[in-house]
PDB file of C-alpha atoms in Angstrom:
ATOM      1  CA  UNK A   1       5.899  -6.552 -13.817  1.00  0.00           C
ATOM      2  CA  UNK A   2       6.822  -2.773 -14.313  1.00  0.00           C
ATOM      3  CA  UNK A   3       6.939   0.079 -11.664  1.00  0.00           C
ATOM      4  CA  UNK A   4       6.458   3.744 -12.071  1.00  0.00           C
ATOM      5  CA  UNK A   5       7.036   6.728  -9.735  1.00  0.00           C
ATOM      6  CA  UNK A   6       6.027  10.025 -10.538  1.00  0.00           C
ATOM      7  CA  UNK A   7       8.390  12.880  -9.754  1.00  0.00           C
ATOM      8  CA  UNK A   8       7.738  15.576  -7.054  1.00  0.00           C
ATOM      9  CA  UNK A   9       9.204  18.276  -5.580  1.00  0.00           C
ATOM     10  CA  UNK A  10       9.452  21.754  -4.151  1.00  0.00           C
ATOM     11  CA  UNK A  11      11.445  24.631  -5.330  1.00  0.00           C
ATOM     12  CA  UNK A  12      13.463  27.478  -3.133  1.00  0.00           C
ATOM     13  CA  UNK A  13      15.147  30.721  -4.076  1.00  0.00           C
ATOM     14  CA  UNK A  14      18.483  30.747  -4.033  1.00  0.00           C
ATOM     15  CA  UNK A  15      18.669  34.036  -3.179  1.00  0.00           C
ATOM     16  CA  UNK A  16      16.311  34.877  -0.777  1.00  0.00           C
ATOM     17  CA  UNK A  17      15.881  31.418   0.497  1.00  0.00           C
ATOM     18  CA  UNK A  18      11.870  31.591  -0.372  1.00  0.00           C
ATOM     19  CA  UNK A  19      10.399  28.016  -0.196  1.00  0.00           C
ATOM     20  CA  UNK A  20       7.775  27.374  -2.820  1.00  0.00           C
ATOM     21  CA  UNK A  21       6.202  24.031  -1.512  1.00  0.00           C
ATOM     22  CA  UNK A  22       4.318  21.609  -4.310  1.00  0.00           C
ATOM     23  CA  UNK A  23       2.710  19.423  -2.074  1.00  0.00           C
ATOM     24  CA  UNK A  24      -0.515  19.535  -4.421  1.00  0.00           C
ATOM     25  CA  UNK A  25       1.784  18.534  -7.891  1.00  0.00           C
ATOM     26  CA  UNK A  26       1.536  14.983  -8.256  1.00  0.00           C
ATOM     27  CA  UNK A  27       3.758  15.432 -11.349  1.00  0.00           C
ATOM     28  CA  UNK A  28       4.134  17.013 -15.313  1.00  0.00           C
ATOM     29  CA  UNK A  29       2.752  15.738 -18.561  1.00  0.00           C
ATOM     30  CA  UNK A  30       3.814  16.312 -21.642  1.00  0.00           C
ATOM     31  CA  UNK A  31       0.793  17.670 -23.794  1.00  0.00           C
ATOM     32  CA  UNK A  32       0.923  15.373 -26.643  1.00  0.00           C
ATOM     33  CA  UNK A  33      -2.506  16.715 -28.712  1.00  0.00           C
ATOM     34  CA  UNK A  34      -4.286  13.274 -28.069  1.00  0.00           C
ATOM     35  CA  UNK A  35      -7.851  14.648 -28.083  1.00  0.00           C
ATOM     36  CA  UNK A  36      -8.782  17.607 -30.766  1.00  0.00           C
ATOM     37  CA  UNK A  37     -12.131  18.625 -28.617  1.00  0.00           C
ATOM     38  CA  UNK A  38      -9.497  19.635 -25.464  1.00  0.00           C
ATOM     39  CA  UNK A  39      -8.696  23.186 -24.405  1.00  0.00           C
ATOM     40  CA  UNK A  40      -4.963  21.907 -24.196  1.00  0.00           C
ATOM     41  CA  UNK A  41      -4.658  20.815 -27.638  1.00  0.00           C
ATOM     42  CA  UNK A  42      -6.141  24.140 -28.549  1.00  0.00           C
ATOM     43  CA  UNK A  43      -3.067  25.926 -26.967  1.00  0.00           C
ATOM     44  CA  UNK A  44      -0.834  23.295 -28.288  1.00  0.00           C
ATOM     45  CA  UNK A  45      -1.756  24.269 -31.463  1.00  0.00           C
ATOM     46  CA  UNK A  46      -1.847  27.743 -30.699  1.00  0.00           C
ATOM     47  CA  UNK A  47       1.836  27.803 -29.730  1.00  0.00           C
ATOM     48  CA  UNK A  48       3.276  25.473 -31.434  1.00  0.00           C
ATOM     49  CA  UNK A  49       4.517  28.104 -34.365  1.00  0.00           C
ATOM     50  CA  UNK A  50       6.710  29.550 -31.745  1.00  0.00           C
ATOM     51  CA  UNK A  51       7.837  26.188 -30.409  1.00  0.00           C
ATOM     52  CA  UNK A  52       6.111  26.128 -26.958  1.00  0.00           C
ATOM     53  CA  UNK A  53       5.684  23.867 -25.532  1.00  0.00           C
ATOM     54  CA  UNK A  54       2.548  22.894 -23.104  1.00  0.00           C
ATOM     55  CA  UNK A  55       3.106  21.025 -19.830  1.00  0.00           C
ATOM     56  CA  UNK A  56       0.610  20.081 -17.705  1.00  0.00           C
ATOM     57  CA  UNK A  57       0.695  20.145 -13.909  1.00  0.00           C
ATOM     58  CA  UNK A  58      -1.683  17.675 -12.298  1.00  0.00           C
ATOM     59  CA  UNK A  59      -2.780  17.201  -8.802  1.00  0.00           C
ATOM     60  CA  UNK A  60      -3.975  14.596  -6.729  1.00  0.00           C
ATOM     61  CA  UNK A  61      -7.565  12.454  -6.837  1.00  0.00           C
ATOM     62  CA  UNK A  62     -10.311  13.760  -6.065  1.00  0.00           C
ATOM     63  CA  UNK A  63      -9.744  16.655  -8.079  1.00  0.00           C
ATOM     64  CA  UNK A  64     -11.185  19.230  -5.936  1.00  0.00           C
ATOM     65  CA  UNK A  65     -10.503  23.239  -4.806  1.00  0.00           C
ATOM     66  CA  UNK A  66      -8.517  22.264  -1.630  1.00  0.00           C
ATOM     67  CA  UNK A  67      -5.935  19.925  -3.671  1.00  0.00           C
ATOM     68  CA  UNK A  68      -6.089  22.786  -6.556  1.00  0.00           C
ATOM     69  CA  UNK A  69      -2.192  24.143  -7.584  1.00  0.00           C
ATOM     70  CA  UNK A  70      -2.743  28.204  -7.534  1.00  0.00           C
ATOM     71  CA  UNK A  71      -1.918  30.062 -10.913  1.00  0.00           C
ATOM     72  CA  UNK A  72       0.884  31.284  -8.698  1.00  0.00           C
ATOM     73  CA  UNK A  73       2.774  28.497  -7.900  1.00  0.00           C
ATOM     74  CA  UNK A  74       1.722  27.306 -12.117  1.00  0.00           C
ATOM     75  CA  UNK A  75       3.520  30.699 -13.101  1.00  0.00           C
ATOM     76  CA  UNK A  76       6.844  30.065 -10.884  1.00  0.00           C
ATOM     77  CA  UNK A  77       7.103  26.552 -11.837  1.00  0.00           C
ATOM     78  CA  UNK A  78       6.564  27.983 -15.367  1.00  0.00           C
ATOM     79  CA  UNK A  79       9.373  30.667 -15.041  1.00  0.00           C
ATOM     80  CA  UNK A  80      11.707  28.045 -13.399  1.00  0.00           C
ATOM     81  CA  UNK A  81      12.167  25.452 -16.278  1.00  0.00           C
ATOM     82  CA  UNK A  82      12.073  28.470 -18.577  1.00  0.00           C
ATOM     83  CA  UNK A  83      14.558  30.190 -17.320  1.00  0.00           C
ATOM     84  CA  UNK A  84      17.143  26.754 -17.230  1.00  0.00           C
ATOM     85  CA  UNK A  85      16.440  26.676 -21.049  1.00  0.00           C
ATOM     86  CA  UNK A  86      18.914  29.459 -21.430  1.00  0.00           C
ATOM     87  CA  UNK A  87      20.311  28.075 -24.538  1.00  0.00           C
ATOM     88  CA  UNK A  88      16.921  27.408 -25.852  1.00  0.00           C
ATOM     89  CA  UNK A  89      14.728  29.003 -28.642  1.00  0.00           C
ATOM     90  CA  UNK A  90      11.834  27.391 -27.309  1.00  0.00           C
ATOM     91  CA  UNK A  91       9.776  27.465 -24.096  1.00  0.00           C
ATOM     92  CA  UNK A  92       7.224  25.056 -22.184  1.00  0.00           C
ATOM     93  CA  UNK A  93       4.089  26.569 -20.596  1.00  0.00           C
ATOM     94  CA  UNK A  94       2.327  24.909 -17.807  1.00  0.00           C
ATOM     95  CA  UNK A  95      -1.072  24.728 -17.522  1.00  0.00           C
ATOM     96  CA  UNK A  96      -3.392  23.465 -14.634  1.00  0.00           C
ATOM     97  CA  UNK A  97      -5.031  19.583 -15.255  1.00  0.00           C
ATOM     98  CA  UNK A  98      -8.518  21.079 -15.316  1.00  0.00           C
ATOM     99  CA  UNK A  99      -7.886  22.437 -18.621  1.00  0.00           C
ATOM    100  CA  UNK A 100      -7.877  18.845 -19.868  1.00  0.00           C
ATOM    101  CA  UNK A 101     -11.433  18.151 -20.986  1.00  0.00           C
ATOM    102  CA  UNK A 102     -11.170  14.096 -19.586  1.00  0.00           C
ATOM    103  CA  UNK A 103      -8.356  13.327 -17.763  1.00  0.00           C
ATOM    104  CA  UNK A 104      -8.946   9.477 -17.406  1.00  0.00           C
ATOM    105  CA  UNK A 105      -8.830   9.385 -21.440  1.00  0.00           C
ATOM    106  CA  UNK A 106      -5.663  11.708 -21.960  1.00  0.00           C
ATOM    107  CA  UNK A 107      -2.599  10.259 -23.062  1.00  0.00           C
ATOM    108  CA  UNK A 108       0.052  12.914 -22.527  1.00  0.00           C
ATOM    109  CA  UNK A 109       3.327  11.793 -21.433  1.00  0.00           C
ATOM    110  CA  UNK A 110       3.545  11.809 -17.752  1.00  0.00           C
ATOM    111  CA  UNK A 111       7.567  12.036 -16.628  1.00  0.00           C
ATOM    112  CA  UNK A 112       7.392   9.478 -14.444  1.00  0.00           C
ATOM    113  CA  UNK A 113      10.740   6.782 -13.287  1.00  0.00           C
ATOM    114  CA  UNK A 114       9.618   4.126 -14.865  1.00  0.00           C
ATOM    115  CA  UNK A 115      10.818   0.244 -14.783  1.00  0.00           C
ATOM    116  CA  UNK A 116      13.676   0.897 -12.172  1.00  0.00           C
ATOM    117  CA  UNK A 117      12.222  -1.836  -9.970  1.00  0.00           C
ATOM    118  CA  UNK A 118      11.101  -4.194 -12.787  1.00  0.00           C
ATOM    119  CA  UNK A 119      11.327  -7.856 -12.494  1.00  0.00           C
ATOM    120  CA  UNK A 120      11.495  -8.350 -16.118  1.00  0.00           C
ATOM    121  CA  UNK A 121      14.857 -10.318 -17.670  1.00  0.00           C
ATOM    122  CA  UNK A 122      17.078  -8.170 -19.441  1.00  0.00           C
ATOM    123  CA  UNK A 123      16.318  -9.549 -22.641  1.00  0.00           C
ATOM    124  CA  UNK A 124      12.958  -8.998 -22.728  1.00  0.00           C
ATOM    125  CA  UNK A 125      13.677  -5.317 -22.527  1.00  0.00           C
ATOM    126  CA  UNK A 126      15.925  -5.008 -25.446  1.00  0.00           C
ATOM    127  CA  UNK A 127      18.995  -5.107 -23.363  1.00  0.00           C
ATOM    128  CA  UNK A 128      21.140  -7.282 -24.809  1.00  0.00           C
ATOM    129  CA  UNK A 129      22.340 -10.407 -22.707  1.00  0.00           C
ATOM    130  CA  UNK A 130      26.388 -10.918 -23.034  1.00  0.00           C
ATOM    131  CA  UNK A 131      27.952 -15.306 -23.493  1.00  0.00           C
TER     132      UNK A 131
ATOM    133  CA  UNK B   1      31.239  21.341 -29.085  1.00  0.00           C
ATOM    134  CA  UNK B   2      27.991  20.665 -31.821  1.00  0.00           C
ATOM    135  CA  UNK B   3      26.348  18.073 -31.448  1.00  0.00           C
ATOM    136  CA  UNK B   4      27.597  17.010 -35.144  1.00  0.00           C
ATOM    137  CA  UNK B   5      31.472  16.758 -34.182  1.00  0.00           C
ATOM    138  CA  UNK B   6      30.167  14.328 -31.546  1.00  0.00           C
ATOM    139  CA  UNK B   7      28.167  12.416 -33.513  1.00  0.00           C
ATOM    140  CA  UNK B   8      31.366  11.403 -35.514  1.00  0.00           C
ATOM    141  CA  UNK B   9      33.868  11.337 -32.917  1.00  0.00           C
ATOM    142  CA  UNK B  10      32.152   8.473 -31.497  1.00  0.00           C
ATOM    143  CA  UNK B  11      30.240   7.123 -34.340  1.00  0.00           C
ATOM    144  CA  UNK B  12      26.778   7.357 -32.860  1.00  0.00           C
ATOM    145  CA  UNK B  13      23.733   6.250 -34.255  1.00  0.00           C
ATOM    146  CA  UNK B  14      21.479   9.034 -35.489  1.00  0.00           C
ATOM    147  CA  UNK B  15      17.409   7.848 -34.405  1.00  0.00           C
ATOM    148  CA  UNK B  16      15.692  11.111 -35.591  1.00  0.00           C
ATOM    149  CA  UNK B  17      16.150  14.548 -36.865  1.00  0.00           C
ATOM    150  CA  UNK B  18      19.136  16.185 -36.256  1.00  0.00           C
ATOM    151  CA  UNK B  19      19.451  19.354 -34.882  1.00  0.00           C
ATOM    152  CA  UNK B  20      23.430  20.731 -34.683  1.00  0.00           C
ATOM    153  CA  UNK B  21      23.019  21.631 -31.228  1.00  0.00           C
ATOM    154  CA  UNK B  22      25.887  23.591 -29.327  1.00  0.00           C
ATOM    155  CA  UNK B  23      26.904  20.738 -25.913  1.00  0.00           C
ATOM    156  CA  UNK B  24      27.725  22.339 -22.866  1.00  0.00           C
ATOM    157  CA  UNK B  25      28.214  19.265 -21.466  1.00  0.00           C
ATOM    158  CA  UNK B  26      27.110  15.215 -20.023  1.00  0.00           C
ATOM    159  CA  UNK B  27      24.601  14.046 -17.800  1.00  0.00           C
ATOM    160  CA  UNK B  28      24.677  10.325 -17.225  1.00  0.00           C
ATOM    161  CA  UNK B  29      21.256   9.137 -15.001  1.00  0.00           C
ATOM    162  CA  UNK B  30      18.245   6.696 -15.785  1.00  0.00           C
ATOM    163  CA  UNK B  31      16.137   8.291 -13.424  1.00  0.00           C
ATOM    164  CA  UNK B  32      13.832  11.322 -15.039  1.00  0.00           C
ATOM    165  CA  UNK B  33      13.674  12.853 -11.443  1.00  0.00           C
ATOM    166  CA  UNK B  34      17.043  13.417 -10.991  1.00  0.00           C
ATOM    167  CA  UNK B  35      17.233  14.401 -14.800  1.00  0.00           C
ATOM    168  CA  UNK B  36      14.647  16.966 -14.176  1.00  0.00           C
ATOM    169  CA  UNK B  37      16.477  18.171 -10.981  1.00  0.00           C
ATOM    170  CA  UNK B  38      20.037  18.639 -11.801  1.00  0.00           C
ATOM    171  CA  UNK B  39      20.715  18.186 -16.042  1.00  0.00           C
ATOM    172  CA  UNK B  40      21.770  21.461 -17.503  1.00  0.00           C
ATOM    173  CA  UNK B  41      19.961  23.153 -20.774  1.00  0.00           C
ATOM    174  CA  UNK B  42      22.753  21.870 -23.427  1.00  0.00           C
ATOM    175  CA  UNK B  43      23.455  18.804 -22.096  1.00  0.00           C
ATOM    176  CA  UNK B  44      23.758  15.722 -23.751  1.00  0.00           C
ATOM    177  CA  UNK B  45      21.734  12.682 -21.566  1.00  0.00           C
ATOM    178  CA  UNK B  46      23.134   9.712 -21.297  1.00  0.00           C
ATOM    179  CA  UNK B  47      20.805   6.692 -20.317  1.00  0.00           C
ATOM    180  CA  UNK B  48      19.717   3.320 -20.794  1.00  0.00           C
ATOM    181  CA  UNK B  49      16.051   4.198 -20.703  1.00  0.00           C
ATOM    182  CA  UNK B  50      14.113   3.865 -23.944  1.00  0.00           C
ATOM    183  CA  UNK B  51      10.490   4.846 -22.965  1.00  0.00           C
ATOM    184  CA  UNK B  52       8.849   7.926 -24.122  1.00  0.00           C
ATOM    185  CA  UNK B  53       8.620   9.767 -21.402  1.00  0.00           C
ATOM    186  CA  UNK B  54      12.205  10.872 -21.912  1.00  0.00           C
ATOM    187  CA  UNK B  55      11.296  12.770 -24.304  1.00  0.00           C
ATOM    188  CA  UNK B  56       8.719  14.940 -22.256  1.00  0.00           C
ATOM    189  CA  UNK B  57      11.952  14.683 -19.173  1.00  0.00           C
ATOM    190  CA  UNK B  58      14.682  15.778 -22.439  1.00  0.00           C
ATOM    191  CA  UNK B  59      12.089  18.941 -24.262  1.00  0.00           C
ATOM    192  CA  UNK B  60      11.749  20.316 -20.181  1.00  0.00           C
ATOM    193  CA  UNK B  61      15.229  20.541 -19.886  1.00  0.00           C
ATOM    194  CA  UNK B  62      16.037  21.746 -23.197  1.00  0.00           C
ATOM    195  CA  UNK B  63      19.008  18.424 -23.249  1.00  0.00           C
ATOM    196  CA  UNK B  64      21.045  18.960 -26.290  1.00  0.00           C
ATOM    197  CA  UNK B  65      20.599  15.061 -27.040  1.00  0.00           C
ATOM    198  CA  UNK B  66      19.954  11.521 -25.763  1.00  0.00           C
ATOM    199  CA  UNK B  67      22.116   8.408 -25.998  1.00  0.00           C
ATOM    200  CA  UNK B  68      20.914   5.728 -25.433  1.00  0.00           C
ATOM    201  CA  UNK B  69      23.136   2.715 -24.604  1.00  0.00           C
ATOM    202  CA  UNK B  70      23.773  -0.819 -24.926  1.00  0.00           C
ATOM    203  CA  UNK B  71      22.639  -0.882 -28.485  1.00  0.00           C
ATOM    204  CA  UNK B  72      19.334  -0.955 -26.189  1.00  0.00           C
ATOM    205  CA  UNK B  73      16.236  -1.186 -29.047  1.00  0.00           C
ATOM    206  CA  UNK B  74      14.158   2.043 -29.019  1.00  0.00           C
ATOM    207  CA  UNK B  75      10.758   1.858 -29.666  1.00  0.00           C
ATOM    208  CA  UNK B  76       9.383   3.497 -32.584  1.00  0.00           C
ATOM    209  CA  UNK B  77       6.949   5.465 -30.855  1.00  0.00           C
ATOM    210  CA  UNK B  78       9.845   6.731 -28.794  1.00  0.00           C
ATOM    211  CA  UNK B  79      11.465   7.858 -31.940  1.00  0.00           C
ATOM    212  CA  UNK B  80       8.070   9.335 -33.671  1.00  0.00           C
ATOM    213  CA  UNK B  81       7.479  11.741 -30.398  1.00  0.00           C
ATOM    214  CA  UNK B  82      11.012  13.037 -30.059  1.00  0.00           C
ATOM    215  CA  UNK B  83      11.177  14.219 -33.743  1.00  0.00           C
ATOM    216  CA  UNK B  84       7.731  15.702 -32.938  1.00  0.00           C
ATOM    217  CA  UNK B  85       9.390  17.536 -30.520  1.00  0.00           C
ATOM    218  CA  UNK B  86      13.144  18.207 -31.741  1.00  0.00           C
ATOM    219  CA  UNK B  87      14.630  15.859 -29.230  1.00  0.00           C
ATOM    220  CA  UNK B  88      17.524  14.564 -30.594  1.00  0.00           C
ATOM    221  CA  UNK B  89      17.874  10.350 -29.893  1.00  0.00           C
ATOM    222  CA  UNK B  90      20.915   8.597 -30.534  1.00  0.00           C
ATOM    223  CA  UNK B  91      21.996   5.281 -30.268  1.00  0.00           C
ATOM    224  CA  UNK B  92      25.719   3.762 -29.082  1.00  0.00           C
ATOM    225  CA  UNK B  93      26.393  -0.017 -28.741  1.00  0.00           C
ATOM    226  CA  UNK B  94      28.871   1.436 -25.792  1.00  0.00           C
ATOM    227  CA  UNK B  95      27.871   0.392 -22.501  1.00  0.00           C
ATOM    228  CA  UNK B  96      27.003   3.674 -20.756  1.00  0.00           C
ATOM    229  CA  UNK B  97      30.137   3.392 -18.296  1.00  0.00           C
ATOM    230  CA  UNK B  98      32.629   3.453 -21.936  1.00  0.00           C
ATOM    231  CA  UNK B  99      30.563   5.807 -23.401  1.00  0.00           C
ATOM    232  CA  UNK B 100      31.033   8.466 -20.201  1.00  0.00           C
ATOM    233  CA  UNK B 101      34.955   7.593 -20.744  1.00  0.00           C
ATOM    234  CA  UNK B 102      34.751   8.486 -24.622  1.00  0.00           C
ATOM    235  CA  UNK B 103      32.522  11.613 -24.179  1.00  0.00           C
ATOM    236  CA  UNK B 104      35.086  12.662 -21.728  1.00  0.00           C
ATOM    237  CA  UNK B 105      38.341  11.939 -23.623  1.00  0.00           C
ATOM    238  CA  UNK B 106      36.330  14.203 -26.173  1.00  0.00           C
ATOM    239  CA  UNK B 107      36.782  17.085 -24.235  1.00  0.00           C
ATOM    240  CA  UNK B 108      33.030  17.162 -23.093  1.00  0.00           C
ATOM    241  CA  UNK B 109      32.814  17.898 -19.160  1.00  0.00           C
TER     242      UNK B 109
END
């Protein structure tokens, strides 16, 4: 039996206290190119010369204009994890989940806790059991 | 400190390509939300957590490297999406509580 937990959030200025709330981001996946007919994997590809990365943010079921994240809120989430990569050569963009053709097929990597309340032994995790 | 001088210090197990990365210092969680929140660009991650997902966590932050402890098995398709994306995995038999005392004694804070 595993659990997962998806990670959420809001983000506020440190210096003019500006609250950015994220109450429509049910989390980030990690555009992994699964499906060569999506718009994502077309950006993927696009960027991935100038090691860019694509993220996508995804919201919450039923997909629908009143749980949609704005391009706003995309662009400062964007500019936050871009701008901790200071030491970085690359970048991530973020992209909305309607740019994924089918959702329910994708297979992106969703950042998710995973397993921190699972009932399964040790051992049966790779975690090796001490005498 | 590169990555590299690490690496030997503490004899750890390269998993994929390796990228000399300059360390800036050690983030020890196995939670990808509190990863996400408060790991630095540079870091190296310390964790016990093998899935792949830490790679998509690791390539957001821009982490320097993973170690992964215990001598914990990684999955190959772990492996296979981190050199994808120039995440750097490496292995230590260490339990993560020794390792944390070794990267420190190293002069990594």
């Amino acid at each position: 039996m595993t659990s997962a937990q998806s990670v959420r959030f809001d983000l506020k200025c440190k210096l003019c206290n500006t609250l950015v709330t994220y109450d429509e981001l049910s989390g980030l996946m990690l555009c992994t190119g699964c499906k060569t007919d999506c718009d994502v994997y077309r950006l993927l590809q696009k960027y991935s010369g100038k090691r860019t990365w694509i993220y996508v943010a995804f919201g919450f079921k039923p997909f629908s204009d009143k749980t949609k994240l704005s391009n706003e809120k995309i662009a400062i989430l964007e500019d936050y994890f871009n701008q901790r990569r200071k030491s970085s050569k690359s970048s991530i963009k973020i992209v909305p989940y309607e740019m994924i053709n089918d959702p329910d097929s994708c297979t992106g990597e969703f950042i998710m806790d995973s397993s921190l309340l699972s009932l399964t032994p040790p051992d049966k995790k790779g975690l090796k059991i001490e005498d | 400190m590169k990555l590299k001088e690490i690496i030997d210090k503490l004899s750890l197990k390269v998993l994929t390509n390796l990228e000399d990365n300059e360390v800036s210092g050690v983030y020890i969680s196995d939670m990808l939300s509190d990863v996400m929140s408060k790991a630095q660009s540079g870091n190296i991650w310390v964790t016990i957590q093998t899935h792949k997902n830490i790679v998509a966590a690791a390539n957001l932050i821009d982490i320097a490297a993973v170690i992964i402890t215990h001598g914990v098995d990684i999955p190959q398709e772990t492996i296979e999406l981190a050199n994808r994306y120039n995440v750097v995995l490496l292995s230590s038999d260490d339990s993560t509580f020794v390792l944390g005392g070794k990267l420190y004694q190293a002069g990594i804070v």
